[in-house]
Coordinates of N, CA and C in Angstrom, one line a residue:
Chain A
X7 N 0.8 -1.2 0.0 CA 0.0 0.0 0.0 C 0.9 1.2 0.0
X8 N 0.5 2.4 -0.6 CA 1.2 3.8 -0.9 C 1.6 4.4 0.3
X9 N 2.6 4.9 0.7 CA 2.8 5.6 2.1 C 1.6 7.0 1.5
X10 N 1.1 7.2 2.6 CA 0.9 8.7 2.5 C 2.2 10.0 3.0
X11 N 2.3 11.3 2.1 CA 3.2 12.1 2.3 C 2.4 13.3 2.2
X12 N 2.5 14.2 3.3 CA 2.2 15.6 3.8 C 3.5 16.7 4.1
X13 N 3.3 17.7 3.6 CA 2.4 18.5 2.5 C 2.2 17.8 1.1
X14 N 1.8 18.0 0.1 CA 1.7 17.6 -1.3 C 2.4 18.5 -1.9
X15 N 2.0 19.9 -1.6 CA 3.8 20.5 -1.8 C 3.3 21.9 -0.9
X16 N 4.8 22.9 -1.0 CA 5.6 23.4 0.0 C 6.1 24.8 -0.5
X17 N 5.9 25.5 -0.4 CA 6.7 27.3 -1.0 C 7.5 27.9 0.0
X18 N 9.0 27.3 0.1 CA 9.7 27.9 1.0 C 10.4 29.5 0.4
X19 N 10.9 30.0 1.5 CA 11.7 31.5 0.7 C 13.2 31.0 1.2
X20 N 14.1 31.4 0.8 CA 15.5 30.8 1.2 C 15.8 31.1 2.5
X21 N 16.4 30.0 3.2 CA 16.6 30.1 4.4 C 15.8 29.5 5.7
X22 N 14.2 29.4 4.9 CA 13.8 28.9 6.0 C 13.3 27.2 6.0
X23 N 12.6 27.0 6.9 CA 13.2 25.4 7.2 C 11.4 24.5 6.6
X24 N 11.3 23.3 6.5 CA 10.4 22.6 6.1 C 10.3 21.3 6.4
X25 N 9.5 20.5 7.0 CA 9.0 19.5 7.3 C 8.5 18.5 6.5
X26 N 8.7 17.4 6.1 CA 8.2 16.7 4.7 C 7.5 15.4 5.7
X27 N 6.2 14.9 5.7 CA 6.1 13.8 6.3 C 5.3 12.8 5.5
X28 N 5.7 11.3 6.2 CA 5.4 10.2 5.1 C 5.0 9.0 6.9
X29 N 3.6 8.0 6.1 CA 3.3 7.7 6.9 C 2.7 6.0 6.1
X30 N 3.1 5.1 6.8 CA 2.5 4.0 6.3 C 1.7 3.4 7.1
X31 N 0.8 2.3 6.6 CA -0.6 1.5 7.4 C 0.3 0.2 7.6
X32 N 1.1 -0.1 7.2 CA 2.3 -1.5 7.4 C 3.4 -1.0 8.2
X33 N 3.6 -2.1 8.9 CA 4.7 -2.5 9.5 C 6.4 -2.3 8.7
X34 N 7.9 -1.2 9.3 CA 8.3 -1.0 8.3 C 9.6 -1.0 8.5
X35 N 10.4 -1.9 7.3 CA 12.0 -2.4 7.9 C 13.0 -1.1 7.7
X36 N 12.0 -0.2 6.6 CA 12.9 0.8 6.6 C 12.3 2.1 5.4
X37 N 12.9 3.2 5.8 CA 11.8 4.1 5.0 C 13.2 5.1 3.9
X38 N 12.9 5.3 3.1 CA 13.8 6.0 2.4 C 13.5 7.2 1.9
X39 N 14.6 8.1 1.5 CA 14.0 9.2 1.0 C 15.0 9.5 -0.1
X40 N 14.1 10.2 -1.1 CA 14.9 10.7 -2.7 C 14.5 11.8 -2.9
X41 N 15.2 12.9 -3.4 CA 14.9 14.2 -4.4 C 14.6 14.1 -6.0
X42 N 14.0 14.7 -6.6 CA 13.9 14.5 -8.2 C 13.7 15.9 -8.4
X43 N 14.7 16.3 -9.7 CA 14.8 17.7 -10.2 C 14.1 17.4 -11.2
X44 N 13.0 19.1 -11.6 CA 12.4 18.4 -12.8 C 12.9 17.7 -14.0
X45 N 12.7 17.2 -14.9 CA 13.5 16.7 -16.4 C 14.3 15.4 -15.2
X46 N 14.1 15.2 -14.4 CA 15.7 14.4 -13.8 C 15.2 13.1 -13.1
X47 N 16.7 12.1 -12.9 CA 15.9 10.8 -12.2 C 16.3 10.9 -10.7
X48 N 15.4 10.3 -9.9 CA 15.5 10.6 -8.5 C 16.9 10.2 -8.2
X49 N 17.3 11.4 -7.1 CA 18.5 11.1 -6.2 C 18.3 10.6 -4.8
X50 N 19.3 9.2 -4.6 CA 19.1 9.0 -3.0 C 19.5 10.2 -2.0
X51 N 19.0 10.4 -0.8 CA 19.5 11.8 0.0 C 19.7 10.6 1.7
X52 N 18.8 9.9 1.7 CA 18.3 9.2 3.2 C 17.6 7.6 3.2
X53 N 18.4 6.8 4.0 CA 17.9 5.9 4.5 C 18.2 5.4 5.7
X54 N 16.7 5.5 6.3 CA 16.1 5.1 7.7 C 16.3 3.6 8.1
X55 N 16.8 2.8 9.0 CA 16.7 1.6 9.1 C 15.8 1.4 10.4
X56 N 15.3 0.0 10.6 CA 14.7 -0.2 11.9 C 16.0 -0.4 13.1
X57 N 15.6 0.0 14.1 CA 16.7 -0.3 15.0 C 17.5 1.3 15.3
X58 N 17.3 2.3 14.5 CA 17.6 3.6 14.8 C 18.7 3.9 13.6
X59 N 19.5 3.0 12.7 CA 20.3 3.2 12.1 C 20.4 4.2 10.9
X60 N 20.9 4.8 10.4 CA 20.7 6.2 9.4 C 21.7 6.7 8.5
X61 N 21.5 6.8 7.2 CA 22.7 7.0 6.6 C 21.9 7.8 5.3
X62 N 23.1 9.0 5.2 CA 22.6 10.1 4.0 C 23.1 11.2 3.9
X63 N 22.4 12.3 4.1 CA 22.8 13.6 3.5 C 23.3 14.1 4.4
X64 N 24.2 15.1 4.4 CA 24.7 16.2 5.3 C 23.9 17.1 6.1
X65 N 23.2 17.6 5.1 CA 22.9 18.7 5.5 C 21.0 18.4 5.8
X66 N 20.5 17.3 5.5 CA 19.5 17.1 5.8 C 19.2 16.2 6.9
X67 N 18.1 16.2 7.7 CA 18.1 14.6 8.5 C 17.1 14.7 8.4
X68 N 16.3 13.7 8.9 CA 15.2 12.2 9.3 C 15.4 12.0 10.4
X69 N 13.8 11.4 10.7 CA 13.2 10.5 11.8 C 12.5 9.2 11.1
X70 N 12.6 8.3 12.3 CA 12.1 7.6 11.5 C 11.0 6.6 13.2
X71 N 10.1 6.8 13.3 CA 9.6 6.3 14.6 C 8.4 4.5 13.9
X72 N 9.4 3.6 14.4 CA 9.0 2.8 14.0 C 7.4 2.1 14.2
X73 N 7.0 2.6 15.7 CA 6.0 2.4 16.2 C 4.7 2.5 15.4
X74 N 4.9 4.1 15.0 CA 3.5 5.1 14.4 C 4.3 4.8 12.8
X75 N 4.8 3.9 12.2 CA 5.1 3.7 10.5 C 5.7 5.4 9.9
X76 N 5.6 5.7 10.8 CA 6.1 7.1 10.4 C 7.4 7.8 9.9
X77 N 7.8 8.4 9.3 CA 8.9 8.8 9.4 C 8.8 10.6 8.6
X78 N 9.7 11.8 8.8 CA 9.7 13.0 8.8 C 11.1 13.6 8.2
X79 N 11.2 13.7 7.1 CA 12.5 15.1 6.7 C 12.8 16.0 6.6
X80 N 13.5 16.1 7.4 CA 14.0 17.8 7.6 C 14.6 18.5 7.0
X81 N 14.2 19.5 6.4 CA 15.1 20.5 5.5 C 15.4 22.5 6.6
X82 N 16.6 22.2 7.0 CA 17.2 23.6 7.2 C 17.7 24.5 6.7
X83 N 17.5 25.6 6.8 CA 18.3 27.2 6.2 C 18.3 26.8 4.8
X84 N 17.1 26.4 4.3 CA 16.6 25.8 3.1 C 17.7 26.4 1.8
X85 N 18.2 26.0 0.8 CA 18.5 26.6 -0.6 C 17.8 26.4 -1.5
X86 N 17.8 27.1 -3.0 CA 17.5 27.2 -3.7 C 17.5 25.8 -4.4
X87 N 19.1 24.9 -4.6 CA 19.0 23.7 -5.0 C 18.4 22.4 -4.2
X88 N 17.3 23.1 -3.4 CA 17.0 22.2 -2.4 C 15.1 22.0 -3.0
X89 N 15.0 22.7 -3.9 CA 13.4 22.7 -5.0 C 13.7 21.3 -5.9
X90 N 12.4 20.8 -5.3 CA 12.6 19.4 -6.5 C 11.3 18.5 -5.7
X91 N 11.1 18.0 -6.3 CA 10.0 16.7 -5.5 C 10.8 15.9 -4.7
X92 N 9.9 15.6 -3.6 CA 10.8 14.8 -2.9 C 9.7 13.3 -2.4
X93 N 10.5 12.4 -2.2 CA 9.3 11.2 -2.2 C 10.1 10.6 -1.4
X94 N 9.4 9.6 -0.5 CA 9.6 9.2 0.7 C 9.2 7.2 -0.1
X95 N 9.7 6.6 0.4 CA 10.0 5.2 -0.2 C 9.7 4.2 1.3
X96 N 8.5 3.4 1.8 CA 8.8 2.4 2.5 C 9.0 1.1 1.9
X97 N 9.3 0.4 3.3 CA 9.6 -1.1 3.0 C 9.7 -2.2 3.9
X98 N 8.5 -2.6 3.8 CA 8.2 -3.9 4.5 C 8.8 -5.2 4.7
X99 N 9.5 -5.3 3.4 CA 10.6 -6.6 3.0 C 11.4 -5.6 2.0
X100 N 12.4 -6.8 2.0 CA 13.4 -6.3 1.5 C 13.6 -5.7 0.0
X101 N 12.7 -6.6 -0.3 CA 12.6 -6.8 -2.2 C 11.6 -5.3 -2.5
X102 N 10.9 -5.0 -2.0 CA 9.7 -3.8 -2.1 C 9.5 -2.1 -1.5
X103 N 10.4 -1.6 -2.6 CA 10.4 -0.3 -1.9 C 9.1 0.5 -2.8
X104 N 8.3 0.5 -1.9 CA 7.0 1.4 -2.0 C 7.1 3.1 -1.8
X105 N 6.6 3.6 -3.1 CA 7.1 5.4 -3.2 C 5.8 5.5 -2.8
X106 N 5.9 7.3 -2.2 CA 4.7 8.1 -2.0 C 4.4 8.7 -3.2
X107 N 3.4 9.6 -3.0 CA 3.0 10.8 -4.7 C 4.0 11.4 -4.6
X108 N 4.8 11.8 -3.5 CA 5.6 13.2 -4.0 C 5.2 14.3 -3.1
X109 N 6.3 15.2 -2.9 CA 5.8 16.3 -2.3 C 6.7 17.4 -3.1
X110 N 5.8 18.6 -3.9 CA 6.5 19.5 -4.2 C 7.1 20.6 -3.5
X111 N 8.5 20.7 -3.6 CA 9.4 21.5 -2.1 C 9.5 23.3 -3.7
X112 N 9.2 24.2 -3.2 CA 9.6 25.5 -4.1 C 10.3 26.2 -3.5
X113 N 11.9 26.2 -3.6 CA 12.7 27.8 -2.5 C 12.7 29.0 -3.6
X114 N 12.6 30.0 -2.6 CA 12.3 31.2 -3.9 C 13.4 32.2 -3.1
X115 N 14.3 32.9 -4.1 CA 15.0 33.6 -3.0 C 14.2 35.2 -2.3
Chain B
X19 N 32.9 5.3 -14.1 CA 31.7 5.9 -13.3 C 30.8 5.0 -13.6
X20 N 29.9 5.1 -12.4 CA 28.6 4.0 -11.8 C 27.6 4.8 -13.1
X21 N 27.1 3.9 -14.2 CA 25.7 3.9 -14.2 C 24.9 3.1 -14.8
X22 N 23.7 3.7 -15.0 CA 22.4 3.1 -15.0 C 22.3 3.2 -16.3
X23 N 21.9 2.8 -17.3 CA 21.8 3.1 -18.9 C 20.1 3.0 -19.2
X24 N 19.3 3.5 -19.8 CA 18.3 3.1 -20.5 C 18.2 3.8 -21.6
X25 N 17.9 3.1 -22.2 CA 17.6 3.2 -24.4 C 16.3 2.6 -24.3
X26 N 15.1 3.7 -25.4 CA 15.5 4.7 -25.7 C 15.4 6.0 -24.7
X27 N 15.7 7.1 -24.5 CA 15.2 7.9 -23.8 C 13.9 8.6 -23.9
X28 N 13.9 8.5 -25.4 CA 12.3 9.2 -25.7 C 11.8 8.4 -27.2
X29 N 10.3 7.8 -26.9 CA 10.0 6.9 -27.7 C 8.2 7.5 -28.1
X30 N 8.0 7.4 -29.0 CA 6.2 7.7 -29.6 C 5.9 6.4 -30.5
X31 N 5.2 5.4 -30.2 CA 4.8 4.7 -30.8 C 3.2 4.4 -31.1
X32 N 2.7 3.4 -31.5 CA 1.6 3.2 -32.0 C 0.8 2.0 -31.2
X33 N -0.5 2.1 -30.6 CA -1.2 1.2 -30.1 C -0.9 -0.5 -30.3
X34 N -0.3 -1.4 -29.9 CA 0.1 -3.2 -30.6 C 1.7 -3.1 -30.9
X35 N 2.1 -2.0 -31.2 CA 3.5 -2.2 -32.1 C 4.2 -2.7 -30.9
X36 N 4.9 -4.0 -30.7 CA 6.2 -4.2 -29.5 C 7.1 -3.1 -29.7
X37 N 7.8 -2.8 -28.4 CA 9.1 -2.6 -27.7 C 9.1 -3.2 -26.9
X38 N 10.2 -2.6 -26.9 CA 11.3 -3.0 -25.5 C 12.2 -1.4 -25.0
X39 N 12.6 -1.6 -23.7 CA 13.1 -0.6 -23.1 C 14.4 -0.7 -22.8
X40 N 15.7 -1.1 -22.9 CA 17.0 -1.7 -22.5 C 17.4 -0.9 -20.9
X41 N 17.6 -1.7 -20.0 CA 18.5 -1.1 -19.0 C 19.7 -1.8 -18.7
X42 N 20.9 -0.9 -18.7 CA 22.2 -2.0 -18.7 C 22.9 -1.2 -17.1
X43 N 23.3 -1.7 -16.6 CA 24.2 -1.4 -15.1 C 25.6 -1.6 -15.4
X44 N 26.7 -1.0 -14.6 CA 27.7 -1.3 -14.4 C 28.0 -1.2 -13.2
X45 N 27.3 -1.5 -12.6 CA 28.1 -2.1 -11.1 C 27.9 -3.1 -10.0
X46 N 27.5 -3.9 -11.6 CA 27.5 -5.6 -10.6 C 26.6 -6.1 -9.5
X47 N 25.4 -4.5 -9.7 CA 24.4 -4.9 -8.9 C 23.5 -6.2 -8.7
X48 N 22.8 -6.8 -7.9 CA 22.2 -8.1 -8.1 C 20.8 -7.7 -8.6
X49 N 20.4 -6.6 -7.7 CA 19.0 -5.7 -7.9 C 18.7 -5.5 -8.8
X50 N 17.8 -5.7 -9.8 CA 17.4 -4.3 -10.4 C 15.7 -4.2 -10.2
X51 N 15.3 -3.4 -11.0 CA 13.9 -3.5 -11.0 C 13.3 -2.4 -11.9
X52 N 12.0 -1.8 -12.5 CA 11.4 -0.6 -13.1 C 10.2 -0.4 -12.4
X53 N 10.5 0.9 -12.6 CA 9.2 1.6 -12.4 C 8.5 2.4 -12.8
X54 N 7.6 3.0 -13.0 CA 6.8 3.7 -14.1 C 6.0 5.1 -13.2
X55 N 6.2 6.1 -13.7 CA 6.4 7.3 -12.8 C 5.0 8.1 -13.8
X56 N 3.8 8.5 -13.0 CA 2.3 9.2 -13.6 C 2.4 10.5 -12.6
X57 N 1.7 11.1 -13.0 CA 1.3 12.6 -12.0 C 0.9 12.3 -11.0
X58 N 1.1 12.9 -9.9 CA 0.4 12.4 -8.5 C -0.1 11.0 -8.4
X59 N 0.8 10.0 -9.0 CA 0.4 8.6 -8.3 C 2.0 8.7 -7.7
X60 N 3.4 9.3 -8.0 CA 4.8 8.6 -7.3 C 5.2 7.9 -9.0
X61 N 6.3 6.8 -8.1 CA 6.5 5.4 -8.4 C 5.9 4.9 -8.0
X62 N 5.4 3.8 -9.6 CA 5.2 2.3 -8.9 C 5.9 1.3 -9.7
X63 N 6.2 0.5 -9.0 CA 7.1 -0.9 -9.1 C 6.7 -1.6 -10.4
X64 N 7.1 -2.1 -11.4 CA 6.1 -2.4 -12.2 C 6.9 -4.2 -12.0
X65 N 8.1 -4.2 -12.2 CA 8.7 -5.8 -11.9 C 10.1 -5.9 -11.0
X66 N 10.5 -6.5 -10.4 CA 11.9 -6.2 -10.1 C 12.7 -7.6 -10.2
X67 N 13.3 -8.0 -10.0 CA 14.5 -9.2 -10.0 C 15.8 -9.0 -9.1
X68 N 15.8 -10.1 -8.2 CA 16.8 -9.9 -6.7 C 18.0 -10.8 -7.5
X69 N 18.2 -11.3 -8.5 CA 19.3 -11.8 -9.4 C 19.0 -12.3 -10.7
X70 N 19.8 -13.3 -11.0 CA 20.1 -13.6 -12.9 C 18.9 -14.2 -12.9
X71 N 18.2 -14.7 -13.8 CA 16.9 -15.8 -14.1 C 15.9 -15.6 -12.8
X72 N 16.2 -14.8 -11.7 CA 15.0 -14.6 -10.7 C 14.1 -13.5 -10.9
X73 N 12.8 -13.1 -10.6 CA 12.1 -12.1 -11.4 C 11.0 -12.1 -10.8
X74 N 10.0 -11.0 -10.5 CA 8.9 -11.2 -9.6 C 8.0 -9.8 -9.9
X75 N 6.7 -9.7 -9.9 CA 6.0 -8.8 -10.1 C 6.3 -7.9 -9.1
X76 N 5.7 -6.4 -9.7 CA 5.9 -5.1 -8.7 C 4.3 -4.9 -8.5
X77 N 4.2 -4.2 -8.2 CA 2.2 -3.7 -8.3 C 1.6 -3.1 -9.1
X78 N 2.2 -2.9 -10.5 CA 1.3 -2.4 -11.7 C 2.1 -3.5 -12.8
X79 N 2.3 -5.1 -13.2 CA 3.0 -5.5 -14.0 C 2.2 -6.1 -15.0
X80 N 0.9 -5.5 -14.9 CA 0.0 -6.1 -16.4 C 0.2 -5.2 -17.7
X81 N 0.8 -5.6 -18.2 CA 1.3 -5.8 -20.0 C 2.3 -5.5 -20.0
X82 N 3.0 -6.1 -19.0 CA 4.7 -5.7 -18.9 C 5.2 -7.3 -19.4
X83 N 6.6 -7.3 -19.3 CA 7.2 -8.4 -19.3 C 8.4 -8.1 -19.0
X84 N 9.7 -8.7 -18.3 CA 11.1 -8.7 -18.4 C 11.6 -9.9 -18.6
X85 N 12.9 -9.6 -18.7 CA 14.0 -11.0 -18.5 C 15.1 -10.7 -17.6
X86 N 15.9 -11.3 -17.3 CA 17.2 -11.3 -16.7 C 18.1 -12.5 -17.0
X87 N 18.9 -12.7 -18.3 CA 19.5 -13.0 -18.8 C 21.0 -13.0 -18.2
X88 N 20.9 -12.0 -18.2 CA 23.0 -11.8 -17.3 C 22.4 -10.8 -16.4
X89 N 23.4 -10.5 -15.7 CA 23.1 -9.3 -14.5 C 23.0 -7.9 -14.3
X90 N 23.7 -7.9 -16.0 CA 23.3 -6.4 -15.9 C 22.9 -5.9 -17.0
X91 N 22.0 -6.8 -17.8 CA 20.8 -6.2 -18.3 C 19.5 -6.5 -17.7
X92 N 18.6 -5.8 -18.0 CA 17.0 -5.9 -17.6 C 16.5 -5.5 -18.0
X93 N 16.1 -5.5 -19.7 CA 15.0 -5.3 -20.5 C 13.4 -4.8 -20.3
X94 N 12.6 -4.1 -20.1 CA 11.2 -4.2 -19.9 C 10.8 -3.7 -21.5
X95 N 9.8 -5.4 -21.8 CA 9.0 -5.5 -22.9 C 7.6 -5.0 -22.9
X96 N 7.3 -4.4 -24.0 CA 5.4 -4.3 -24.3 C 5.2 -4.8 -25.5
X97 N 4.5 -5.7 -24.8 CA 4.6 -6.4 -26.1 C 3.0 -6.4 -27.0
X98 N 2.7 -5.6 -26.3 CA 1.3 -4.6 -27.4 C 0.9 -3.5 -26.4
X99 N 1.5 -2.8 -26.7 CA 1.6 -1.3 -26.1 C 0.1 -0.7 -26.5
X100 N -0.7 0.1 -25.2 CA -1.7 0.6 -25.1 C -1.4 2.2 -24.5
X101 N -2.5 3.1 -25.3 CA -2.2 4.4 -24.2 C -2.0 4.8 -23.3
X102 N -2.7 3.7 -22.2 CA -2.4 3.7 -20.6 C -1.0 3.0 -20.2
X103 N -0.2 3.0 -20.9 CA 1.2 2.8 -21.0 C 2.4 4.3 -21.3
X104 N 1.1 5.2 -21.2 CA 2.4 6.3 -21.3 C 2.5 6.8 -20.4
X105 N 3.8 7.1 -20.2 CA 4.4 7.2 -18.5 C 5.9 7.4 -19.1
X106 N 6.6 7.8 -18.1 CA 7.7 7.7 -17.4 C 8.6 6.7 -16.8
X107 N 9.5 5.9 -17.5 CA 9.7 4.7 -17.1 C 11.0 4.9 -16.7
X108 N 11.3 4.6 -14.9 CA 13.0 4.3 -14.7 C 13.8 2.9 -14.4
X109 N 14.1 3.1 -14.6 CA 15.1 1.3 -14.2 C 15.9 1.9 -12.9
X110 N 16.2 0.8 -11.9 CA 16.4 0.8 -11.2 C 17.8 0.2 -10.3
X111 N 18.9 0.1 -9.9 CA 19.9 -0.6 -9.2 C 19.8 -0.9 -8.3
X112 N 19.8 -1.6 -7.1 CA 20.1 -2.0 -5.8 C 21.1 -1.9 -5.0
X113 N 22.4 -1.1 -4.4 CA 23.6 -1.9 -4.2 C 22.9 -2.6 -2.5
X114 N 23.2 -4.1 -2.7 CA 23.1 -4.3 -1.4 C 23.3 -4.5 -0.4
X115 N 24.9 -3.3 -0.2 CA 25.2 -3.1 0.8 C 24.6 -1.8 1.8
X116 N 24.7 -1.0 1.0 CA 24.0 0.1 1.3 C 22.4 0.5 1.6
X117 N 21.8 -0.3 0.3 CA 20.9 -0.4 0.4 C 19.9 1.1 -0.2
X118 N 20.6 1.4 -0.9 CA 20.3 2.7 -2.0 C 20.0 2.2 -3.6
X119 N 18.6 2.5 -3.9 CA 18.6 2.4 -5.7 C 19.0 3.5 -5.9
X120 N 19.4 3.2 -7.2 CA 20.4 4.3 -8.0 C 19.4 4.2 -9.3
X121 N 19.0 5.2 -10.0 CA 18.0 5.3 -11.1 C 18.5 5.7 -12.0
X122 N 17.9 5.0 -13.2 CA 18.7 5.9 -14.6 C 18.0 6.8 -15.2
X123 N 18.2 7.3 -16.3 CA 17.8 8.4 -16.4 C 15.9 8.9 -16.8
X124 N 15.4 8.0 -16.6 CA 15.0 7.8 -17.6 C 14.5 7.5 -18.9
X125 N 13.1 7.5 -19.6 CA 12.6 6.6 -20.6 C 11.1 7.2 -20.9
X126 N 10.7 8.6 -21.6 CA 9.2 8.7 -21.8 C 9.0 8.0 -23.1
X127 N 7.7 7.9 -22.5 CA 6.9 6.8 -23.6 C 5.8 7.3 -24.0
X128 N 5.7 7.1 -25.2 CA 4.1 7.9 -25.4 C 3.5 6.8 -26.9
X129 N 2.5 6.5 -26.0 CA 1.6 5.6 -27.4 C 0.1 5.8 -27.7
X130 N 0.3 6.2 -29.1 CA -1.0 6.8 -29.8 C -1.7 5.5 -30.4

């Protein structure tokens, strides 16, 4: 089943910060996250493992609360190359990484 | 450098006519898999394969087909292409250590 992802999209100004959230009705080994520039194919940024484990971007982080299927990306002191869709990926087993719709992120300076 | 290949990039065909989609890897991934990318649905999974001759449906894989011949090709066939077939198609890598797909560039498709 599709994770749900909140906002559907987002109009930041530069600099300020943004919340991306993704939520599943399954049980989840691990939740991922990717950016997509328009014309472009998704980039990995984050992945969440069960057990608290985390590996990704610098400048961005995640949560990932296994309990509530939940998991949340954080975007700080936002930039301009930080506009792009961003889609949140779970995964129940190993073989099945399930994407959301997308969440449109817009920094404007 | 790591990548992901798919031919063609941009395709217009005709309602019945086969294709095929080529994705080639170079990095010895075991993974691969496609997916087919619409407006506000995301990805969805359309088939994936966890190695060579292994291969398994995604959750949209009616009028699809693959193979997995060697390891780093993975072909996705239509083999009577309909309109509800135009989309956005990416192929996919696995490494499975990390545990990160790596996507290629994609593949639009449009059939009249």
């Amino acid at each position: 089943q599709q994770p749900v992802q909140s906002p559907q999209a987002v109009i930041l100004r530069e600099g300020e910060d943004a919340v991306i959230n993704c939520s599943s009705s399954k049980a989840l080994y691990s939740v991922h996250w990717y950016r997509q520039k328009h014309g472009e194919a998704p980039v990995f940024l984050m992945i969440l493992l069960k057990g608290g484990e985390q590996k990704g971007h610098e400048k961005i982080s995640a949560s990932f609360n296994e309990k509530k299927q939940q998991s949340s990306l954080y975007l700080t002191a936002s930039q301009l190359s930080y506009s792009g869709t961003y889609f949140c990926g779970t995964e129940g087993s190993y073989d099945k990484v399930i994407f959301g719709p997308g969440t449109s992120l817009s920094v404007i300076p | 450098e790591a990548q992901v290949t798919q031919n063609p990039r941009y395709l217009i065909t005709v309602t019945g006519k086969k294709l095929t989609v080529t994705c080639s890897q170079n990095m010895n991934h075991e993974y691969m898999s496609w997916y087919r990318q619409d407006p506000g649905l995301g990805l969805r999974q359309i088939y994936y394969s966890m190695n060579v001759e292994v291969t398994d449906k995604g959750d949209v894989p009616e009028g699809y087909k693959v193979s997995r011949k060697e390891k780093r090709n993975f072909p996705l066939i239509l083999e009577s292409p309909s309109p509800n077939q135009t989309s956005l198609y990416f192929c996919a890598t696995r490494d499975a250590g990390a545990n990160v797909l790596t996507f290629g560039a994609g593949s639009r498709l449009t059939v009249l």
